[in-house]
Short mmCIF file of C-alpha atoms in Angstrom, two decimals:
data_model
loop_
_atom_site.label_atom_id
_atom_site.label_comp_id
_atom_site.label_asym_id
_atom_site.label_seq_id
_atom_site.Cartn_x
_atom_site.Cartn_y
_atom_site.Cartn_z
CA UNK A 184 4.77 22.53 1.60
CA UNK A 185 7.97 21.35 3.32
CA UNK A 186 9.03 17.76 2.57
CA UNK A 187 5.97 17.27 0.33
CA UNK A 188 7.55 14.43 -1.69
CA UNK A 189 8.20 12.45 1.50
CA UNK A 190 5.00 13.47 3.24
CA UNK A 191 2.51 12.11 0.69
CA UNK A 192 3.71 8.47 0.81
CA UNK A 193 3.88 8.80 4.60
CA UNK A 194 0.19 9.80 4.68
CA UNK A 195 -0.69 6.73 2.62
CA UNK A 196 1.39 4.54 4.91
CA UNK A 197 -0.32 5.94 8.03
CA UNK A 198 -3.66 5.02 6.47
CA UNK A 199 -2.39 1.46 6.13
CA UNK A 200 -0.91 1.35 9.65
CA UNK A 201 -4.22 2.46 11.18
CA UNK A 202 -6.64 0.34 9.16
CA UNK A 203 -7.65 -1.77 12.16
CA UNK A 204 -9.06 1.33 13.88
CA UNK A 205 -11.76 1.64 11.22
CA UNK A 206 -12.25 -2.04 10.42
CA UNK A 207 -16.02 -2.01 11.12
CA UNK A 208 -16.68 1.58 10.02
CA UNK A 209 -17.93 2.83 6.67
CA UNK A 210 -16.08 5.96 5.52
CA UNK A 211 -18.70 8.56 4.56
CA UNK A 212 -16.49 11.61 4.26
CA UNK A 213 -12.91 12.39 3.27
CA UNK A 214 -11.68 15.86 4.18
CA UNK A 215 -8.48 17.55 3.02
CA UNK A 216 -8.01 20.37 5.51
CA UNK A 217 -5.47 22.10 7.71
CA UNK A 218 -2.36 23.73 6.31
CA UNK A 219 -2.61 24.21 2.55
CA UNK A 220 -4.12 21.06 0.99
CA UNK A 221 -4.81 23.05 -2.18
CA UNK A 222 -1.08 22.73 -2.94
CA UNK A 223 -1.67 19.05 -3.71
CA UNK A 224 -1.89 18.25 -7.42
CA UNK A 225 -4.78 16.22 -8.81
CA UNK A 226 -2.44 13.24 -9.14
CA UNK A 227 -1.45 13.52 -5.46
CA UNK A 228 -5.07 13.91 -4.34
CA UNK A 229 -6.07 10.86 -6.37
CA UNK A 230 -3.16 8.85 -4.92
CA UNK A 231 -4.35 9.58 -1.36
CA UNK A 232 -8.03 8.99 -2.14
CA UNK A 233 -7.12 5.67 -3.80
CA UNK A 234 -5.20 4.75 -0.64
CA UNK A 235 -8.37 5.29 1.39
CA UNK A 236 -10.41 3.11 -0.99
CA UNK A 237 -7.81 0.34 -0.97
CA UNK A 238 -7.59 0.23 2.82
CA UNK A 239 -11.09 1.10 4.10
CA UNK A 240 -14.74 0.40 3.40
CA UNK A 241 -15.97 3.56 1.65
CA UNK A 242 -19.63 4.43 1.05
CA UNK A 243 -21.01 4.60 -2.50
CA UNK A 244 -21.17 8.40 -2.54
CA UNK A 245 -18.67 9.84 -0.04
CA UNK A 246 -18.38 13.56 0.54
CA UNK A 247 -14.83 14.49 -0.50
CA UNK A 248 -13.97 18.03 0.56
CA UNK A 249 -10.96 20.22 -0.16
CA UNK A 250 -10.41 23.21 2.13
CA UNK A 251 -8.80 26.21 0.43
CA UNK A 252 -8.42 29.98 0.51
CA UNK A 253 -9.35 32.24 -2.41
CA UNK A 254 -5.70 33.05 -3.21
CA UNK A 255 -5.07 29.32 -3.77
CA UNK A 256 -8.04 28.89 -6.13
CA UNK A 257 -7.19 30.38 -9.49
CA UNK A 258 -9.55 29.78 -12.40
CA UNK A 259 -7.16 27.14 -13.74
CA UNK A 260 -6.92 25.34 -10.37
CA UNK A 261 -10.70 25.28 -9.89
CA UNK A 262 -11.15 23.72 -13.33
CA UNK A 263 -8.44 21.15 -12.51
CA UNK A 264 -10.12 20.28 -9.21
CA UNK A 265 -13.48 19.85 -10.94
CA UNK A 266 -11.88 16.99 -12.90
CA UNK A 267 -10.63 15.28 -9.72
CA UNK A 268 -12.59 13.13 -7.21
CA UNK A 269 -13.11 16.25 -5.04
CA UNK A 270 -16.88 16.93 -4.95
CA UNK A 271 -17.04 19.70 -2.34
CA UNK A 272 -15.08 22.88 -1.73
CA UNK A 273 -14.79 24.68 1.61
CA UNK A 274 -13.53 28.20 0.90
CA UNK A 275 -12.13 30.52 3.59
CA UNK A 276 -13.69 33.77 2.40
CA UNK A 277 -13.98 35.35 5.91
CA UNK A 278 -15.17 38.72 4.54
CA UNK A 279 -15.81 40.56 1.28
CA UNK A 280 -14.43 43.82 2.71
CA UNK A 281 -10.79 44.83 2.18
CA UNK A 282 -10.57 46.48 5.62
CA UNK A 283 -11.67 43.26 7.38
CA UNK A 284 -9.24 41.08 5.44
CA UNK A 285 -6.31 43.40 6.18
CA UNK A 286 -7.19 43.50 9.88
CA UNK A 287 -7.26 39.68 9.97
CA UNK A 288 -3.99 39.53 7.98
CA UNK A 289 -5.54 37.39 5.25
CA UNK A 290 -3.47 36.63 2.14
CA UNK A 291 -6.36 37.24 -0.29
CA UNK A 292 -8.21 40.45 -1.15
CA UNK A 293 -11.91 41.18 -1.67
CA UNK A 294 -11.74 40.87 -5.46
CA UNK A 295 -10.07 37.47 -5.19
CA UNK A 296 -12.85 36.34 -2.83
CA UNK A 297 -15.54 37.28 -5.36
CA UNK A 298 -13.79 36.02 -8.51
CA UNK A 299 -12.96 32.73 -6.78
CA UNK A 300 -16.63 32.12 -5.93
CA UNK A 301 -17.79 33.19 -9.40
CA UNK A 302 -15.56 30.53 -10.92
CA UNK A 303 -16.11 27.84 -8.27
CA UNK A 304 -19.91 27.95 -8.62
CA UNK A 305 -19.57 27.24 -12.35
CA UNK A 306 -17.86 23.92 -11.66
CA UNK A 307 -19.01 22.75 -8.20
CA UNK A 308 -22.53 22.31 -6.86
CA UNK A 309 -21.50 21.65 -3.26
CA UNK A 310 -19.63 24.66 -1.88
CA UNK A 311 -19.26 25.97 1.66
CA UNK A 312 -17.81 29.33 2.56
CA UNK A 313 -16.60 30.73 5.87
CA UNK A 314 -17.56 34.15 7.24
CA UNK A 315 -16.29 35.88 10.38
CA UNK A 316 -18.49 38.16 12.51
CA UNK A 317 -17.67 40.43 15.44
CA UNK A 318 -14.74 42.08 13.61
CA UNK A 319 -13.75 45.35 15.32
CA UNK A 320 -14.87 48.35 13.27
CA UNK A 321 -17.24 46.31 11.08
CA UNK A 322 -20.74 47.77 11.48
CA UNK A 323 -23.95 45.73 11.48
CA UNK A 324 -24.79 47.26 8.08
CA UNK A 325 -21.44 46.06 6.73
CA UNK A 326 -22.03 42.60 8.21
CA UNK A 327 -25.42 42.44 6.48
CA UNK A 328 -23.70 43.31 3.19
CA UNK A 329 -21.28 40.44 3.77
CA UNK A 330 -24.16 37.99 4.27
CA UNK A 331 -26.03 39.26 1.21
CA UNK A 332 -22.89 39.03 -0.91
CA UNK A 333 -22.39 35.42 0.20
CA UNK A 334 -26.00 34.59 -0.64
CA UNK A 335 -25.69 36.19 -4.09
CA UNK A 336 -23.39 33.34 -5.18
CA UNK A 337 -26.03 30.70 -4.41
CA UNK A 338 -23.79 28.52 -2.24
CA UNK A 339 -25.71 25.84 -0.26
CA UNK A 340 -23.61 25.91 2.93
CA UNK A 341 -22.16 28.68 5.11
CA UNK A 342 -20.01 28.30 8.23
CA UNK A 343 -19.64 31.37 10.41
CA UNK A 344 -17.57 32.04 13.50
CA UNK A 345 -17.04 34.90 15.93
CA UNK A 346 -13.61 36.48 15.61
CA UNK A 347 -11.23 35.16 18.25
CA UNK A 348 -8.06 37.08 19.01
CA UNK A 349 -5.16 34.65 19.28
CA UNK A 350 -2.30 35.64 21.62
CA UNK A 351 1.00 36.79 20.09
CA UNK A 352 -0.62 37.83 16.80
CA UNK A 353 -0.45 41.24 15.14
CA UNK A 354 -4.17 41.73 15.88
CA UNK A 355 -3.65 41.02 19.59
CA UNK A 356 -0.78 43.51 19.63
CA UNK A 357 -2.84 46.24 17.91
CA UNK A 358 -5.69 45.75 20.39
CA UNK A 359 -3.30 45.86 23.35
CA UNK A 360 -1.80 49.12 22.07
CA UNK A 361 -5.25 50.63 21.48
CA UNK A 362 -4.72 50.94 17.72
CA UNK A 363 -7.78 48.72 17.12
CA UNK A 364 -10.82 48.31 19.34
CA UNK A 365 -11.24 45.00 21.12
CA UNK A 366 -13.95 42.56 20.05
CA UNK A 367 -17.36 43.78 21.23
CA UNK A 368 -19.28 40.77 22.59
CA UNK A 369 -22.62 42.57 22.34
CA UNK A 370 -22.05 43.42 18.68
CA UNK A 371 -20.92 39.84 17.98
CA UNK A 372 -24.15 38.65 19.64
CA UNK A 373 -26.24 40.97 17.44
CA UNK A 374 -24.40 39.92 14.28
CA UNK A 375 -24.84 36.23 15.12
CA UNK A 376 -28.62 36.71 15.29
CA UNK A 377 -28.62 38.82 12.11
CA UNK A 378 -26.86 35.94 10.36
CA UNK A 379 -29.27 33.36 11.71
CA UNK A 380 -32.37 35.37 10.74
CA UNK A 381 -31.09 36.19 7.25
CA UNK A 382 -29.95 32.65 6.39
CA UNK A 383 -33.05 30.93 7.76
CA UNK A 384 -35.21 33.33 5.73
CA UNK A 385 -33.16 32.25 2.70
CA UNK A 386 -33.90 28.55 3.18
CA UNK A 387 -30.89 27.49 5.26
CA UNK A 388 -31.20 25.16 8.26
CA UNK A 389 -29.16 26.15 11.32
CA UNK A 390 -28.11 22.56 12.01
CA UNK A 391 -25.10 23.36 14.22
CA UNK A 392 -24.11 26.48 16.11
CA UNK A 393 -21.62 27.63 13.45
CA UNK A 394 -23.08 25.83 10.42
CA UNK A 395 -25.97 26.58 8.09
CA UNK A 396 -26.93 24.32 5.21
CA UNK A 397 -29.72 23.87 2.71
CA UNK A 398 -31.53 20.51 2.70
CA UNK A 399 -29.20 17.83 1.36
CA UNK A 400 -26.12 19.99 1.91
CA UNK A 401 -25.34 19.57 5.60
CA UNK A 402 -21.61 18.84 5.85
CA UNK A 403 -21.14 15.12 6.53
CA UNK A 404 -17.73 15.96 7.98
CA UNK A 405 -19.07 18.58 10.40
CA UNK A 406 -22.15 16.51 11.27
CA UNK A 407 -20.03 13.46 12.13
CA UNK A 408 -17.92 15.56 14.49
CA UNK A 409 -20.85 17.18 16.27
CA UNK A 410 -22.81 13.92 16.51
CA UNK A 411 -19.87 12.23 18.23
CA UNK A 412 -19.04 9.78 15.42
CA UNK A 413 -15.55 8.30 15.13
CA UNK A 414 -13.09 10.03 12.83
CA UNK A 415 -9.52 9.30 11.80
CA UNK A 416 -7.05 12.16 11.33
CA UNK A 417 -4.06 11.44 9.12
CA UNK A 418 -0.90 13.56 8.91
CA UNK A 419 1.05 16.01 11.12
CA UNK A 420 -1.10 17.69 13.82
CA UNK A 421 -4.17 15.65 12.81
CA UNK A 422 -6.67 14.75 15.52
CA UNK A 423 -8.68 11.52 15.85
CA UNK A 424 -11.60 10.39 18.00
CA UNK A 425 -13.24 6.99 18.52
CA UNK A 426 -15.81 7.84 21.19
CA UNK A 427 -13.60 6.74 24.08
CA UNK A 428 -10.17 8.05 23.11
CA UNK A 429 -8.85 11.24 21.60
CA UNK A 430 -5.54 11.23 19.73
CA UNK A 431 -3.30 13.78 18.06
CA UNK A 432 -0.27 13.37 15.81
CA UNK A 433 3.05 15.14 16.29
CA UNK A 434 3.00 18.54 14.57
CA UNK A 435 6.54 18.47 13.16
CA UNK A 436 6.67 17.22 9.55
CA UNK A 437 10.16 15.72 9.79
CA UNK A 438 9.40 13.88 13.05
CA UNK A 439 6.10 12.64 11.57
CA UNK A 440 7.74 11.27 8.41
CA UNK A 441 10.62 9.61 10.30
CA UNK A 442 8.22 7.89 12.69
CA UNK A 443 5.97 6.57 9.91
CA UNK A 444 8.99 5.29 7.97
CA UNK A 445 9.89 3.27 11.08
CA UNK A 446 6.34 1.85 11.19
CA UNK A 447 5.60 3.76 14.38
CA UNK A 448 2.55 5.96 14.86
CA UNK A 449 3.58 9.47 16.01
CA UNK A 450 0.45 9.87 18.09
CA UNK A 451 -0.44 10.80 21.66
CA UNK A 452 -3.63 9.27 23.05
CA UNK A 453 -5.90 10.44 25.84
CA UNK A 454 -8.45 7.95 27.15
CA UNK A 455 -11.66 9.69 28.17
CA UNK A 456 -13.23 8.77 31.49
CA UNK A 457 -16.92 7.92 31.69
CA UNK A 458 -17.54 11.48 32.91
CA UNK A 459 -15.40 12.96 30.10
CA UNK A 460 -17.50 11.08 27.55
CA UNK A 461 -20.71 12.46 29.10
CA UNK A 462 -19.31 16.01 29.06
CA UNK A 463 -18.22 15.60 25.44
CA UNK A 464 -21.69 14.43 24.40
CA UNK A 465 -23.42 17.31 26.21
CA UNK A 466 -21.08 19.88 24.65
CA UNK A 467 -21.41 18.60 21.10
CA UNK A 468 -25.09 17.65 21.29
CA UNK A 469 -26.25 21.05 22.55
CA UNK A 470 -24.57 22.76 19.60
CA UNK A 471 -26.74 20.88 17.10
CA UNK A 472 -30.32 20.94 15.91
CA UNK A 473 -30.60 17.35 17.19
CA UNK A 474 -29.84 18.27 20.80
CA UNK A 475 -28.93 15.90 23.65
CA UNK A 476 -31.02 12.71 23.72
CA UNK A 477 -32.03 12.03 27.32
CA UNK A 478 -32.61 8.33 26.60
CA UNK A 479 -29.08 8.05 25.21
CA UNK A 480 -27.68 9.72 28.34
CA UNK A 481 -29.51 7.11 30.46
CA UNK A 482 -28.40 4.19 28.25
CA UNK A 483 -24.76 5.22 27.83
CA UNK A 484 -24.06 6.87 31.18
CA UNK A 485 -26.75 5.77 33.63
CA UNK A 486 -29.78 7.18 35.41
CA UNK A 487 -27.66 9.27 37.78
CA UNK A 488 -26.20 11.23 34.85
CA UNK A 489 -29.64 11.75 33.30
CA UNK A 490 -31.08 13.00 36.61
CA UNK A 491 -28.07 15.29 37.07
CA UNK A 492 -28.47 16.72 33.55
CA UNK A 493 -32.18 17.45 34.03
CA UNK A 494 -31.57 18.99 37.44
CA UNK A 495 -28.73 21.23 36.18
CA UNK A 496 -30.81 22.26 33.17
CA UNK A 497 -33.73 23.60 35.22
CA UNK A 498 -32.28 27.07 35.78
CA UNK A 499 -31.62 27.47 32.03
CA UNK A 500 -35.07 26.14 31.13
CA UNK A 501 -36.59 28.72 33.49
CA UNK A 502 -34.50 31.41 31.76
CA UNK A 503 -35.78 30.17 28.37
CA UNK A 504 -32.26 29.28 27.25
CA UNK A 505 -32.91 25.51 27.11
CA UNK A 506 -36.03 23.41 26.51
CA UNK A 507 -36.94 19.72 26.43
CA UNK A 508 -38.86 18.43 23.44
CA UNK A 509 -39.49 14.77 22.54
CA UNK A 510 -36.98 13.62 25.20
CA UNK A 511 -34.24 15.83 23.73
CA UNK A 512 -32.59 18.75 25.52
CA UNK A 513 -32.08 21.62 23.09
CA UNK A 514 -30.92 25.23 23.13
CA UNK A 515 -33.47 27.97 22.40
CA UNK A 516 -32.74 30.70 19.87
CA UNK A 517 -32.12 33.01 22.82
CA UNK A 518 -29.60 30.58 24.28
CA UNK A 519 -27.63 29.70 21.14
CA UNK A 520 -24.98 32.41 21.40
CA UNK A 521 -24.38 31.31 25.02
CA UNK A 522 -24.36 27.60 24.16
CA UNK A 523 -20.78 26.67 25.14
CA UNK A 524 -21.08 28.46 28.48
CA UNK A 525 -24.38 26.74 29.22
CA UNK A 526 -22.88 23.34 28.33
CA UNK A 527 -20.03 23.89 30.78
CA UNK A 528 -22.59 24.39 33.57
CA UNK A 529 -24.10 20.98 32.73
CA UNK A 530 -20.76 19.16 32.94
CA UNK A 531 -20.02 16.73 35.74
CA UNK A 532 -16.70 17.38 37.44
CA UNK A 533 -15.94 13.83 38.53
#
């Protein structure tokens, strides 16, 4: 991690500089993600967690997550982390098949994925793993094996995402040259529903479009984001949200550190309009098991917005993609894979 020795005190200082933003908020979750937070030693993790406790009002039992990849989680490191304040691991498994991992240019191999989980489950109760579906060349039978392998470790939370091909990557180049097939949307759709059926039959609740958790193991971090709660992002590239404004820090480590040392926040802020806030709520709410509360739309945005939402929803209700239950607009099982597209049709443009 470049400039690590300067970066860690800068993170603590940013926490101090921004304390007024969270003055009336109880911190329920602390999440070490983005980049390679697993490179932090226990002492460094404890220093940053202590900085949060000194500066903010923290709940009695916060969820404290470390995001890591299998190649970062040796047996020794997992045991070390189990002795730290970290109480939840989010592990980027992606697949248990060597061919998938090579195609996605992952640093770990299939054996590392399995041995990492074998060790992690000995020391941590609260573990989430990531899986990717819709990988070119990966059959439905192979995808089912991936799900069953994940379940065999007894983890209580699984996040799963469709493969997205980022521009200017090796994968994008291979697809363009015809070396690898492009992502098949129909297969991704089928694999999404295979995942949903298999995990729900295994006692998981599909509480957000990409997240499945057993009772008591819904991610507080993910839930806060999708329920529109305020969150504070600390460090280079980190994003923040307070319900009315969205902010993001400069991505360059050196520029970030220099700015913090000068007591200046290296952040850009976008103030959301009333309509933006409505669109944000519709997009996030529809993705969750809780749906979009029609009474909240009326209270926060006005009767015109509520009427507009109901009117725009009618075509999707008739297509059995949306339904209204107990004054909440929710997505049907049939509509879940299409959720983001449906939400965009419910947005107001001005």
